[in-house]
Amino acid sequence: MAMRRMRLTTHLFSIFGKTQVMKPARVPRGSTLIGSVTSRLFSSASSSAAAVMEDEPEMYGLGRGLKDYEDYRRSLYGEITHKALLVDAVGTLLVPAQSTAQIYRTIGEKYGVQYSEDEILRRYRRAYEKPWGGSRLRYVDDARPFWQYIVRASTGCSDSQYFEELYNYYTTEHAWQLCDPKAETVFKALRETGVKVAIVSNFDTRLRPLLRALRCEDWFDAVTVSAEVEAEKPNPTIFLKACELLGVNPEDAVHVGDDRRNDIWGARDAGCDAWLWGSDVASFKEVAQRIGLKI
């Protein structure tokens, strides 16, 4: 395995424009350093490949380089290039059925909320992006303190009944919909091929009951929730925990998510491959095809 990682890293230095191939340092057996290096090199190019190739594809040669990488990975792993697929929840697997501002406004009207949806959205974004001072993590257990702060900051309403109704609404199947209606079929095909599938999500403890409500809990071999792991993306700990639960090495997994910082950078730091949802891949069928499954 160590020799295979060294060959992969050497090949990547050659692919991405080095005139002199660097000899990789010796790495202790079991180390994920090479996995991290290779995934960062490839994923960085993969995430920006479309933009680069539109500008000067021949100058940079990245189109051929990325294909060479995928071909090389298949030469090492076979047609199925990854043993595990890690999937982000909100924004990749699921999206709210209605806009957050609309729900905050609709439910809040009977509690005296008067802000427009535009104002609620603006205040929500500002509150969500500010550092959370309650603890080092936003999602602790059921994350009620954090969400109480968000709701109050977004709407100006601190009515406890309003908060409870809003909080409970987002645990129901009415609040969410699948990003890809064919997700179940693809996940089933991947698992039948031997590729394990897990969720890796910054979420509170409502995620598991929500998955049950949506009847999709059985689609996954593992569910890794930040509130349970006590580590939020982009912290690599949560990705490493998912790999541990699946029984795979990080370099054998690919993570798919919609947030460049949390999903792409975080997964790379853990030594996983990473593809940006909506850019690198636009459906789970496409994900499966890139892994090597013909659907």
Coordinates of N, CA and C in Angstrom, one line a residue, residues 96 267 273 295:
P96 N -34.2 22.4 1.7 CA -35.6 22.8 2.2 C -36.6 22.8 1.1
A267 N -12.5 17.6 3.4 CA -12.3 16.2 3.0 C -10.9 16.0 2.5
D273 N -10.6 12.0 -1.4 CA -10.9 12.7 -2.7 C -12.2 13.5 -2.4
I295 N -24.3 2.8 -15.0 CA -25.8 2.8 -14.6 C -26.6 3.2 -15.8

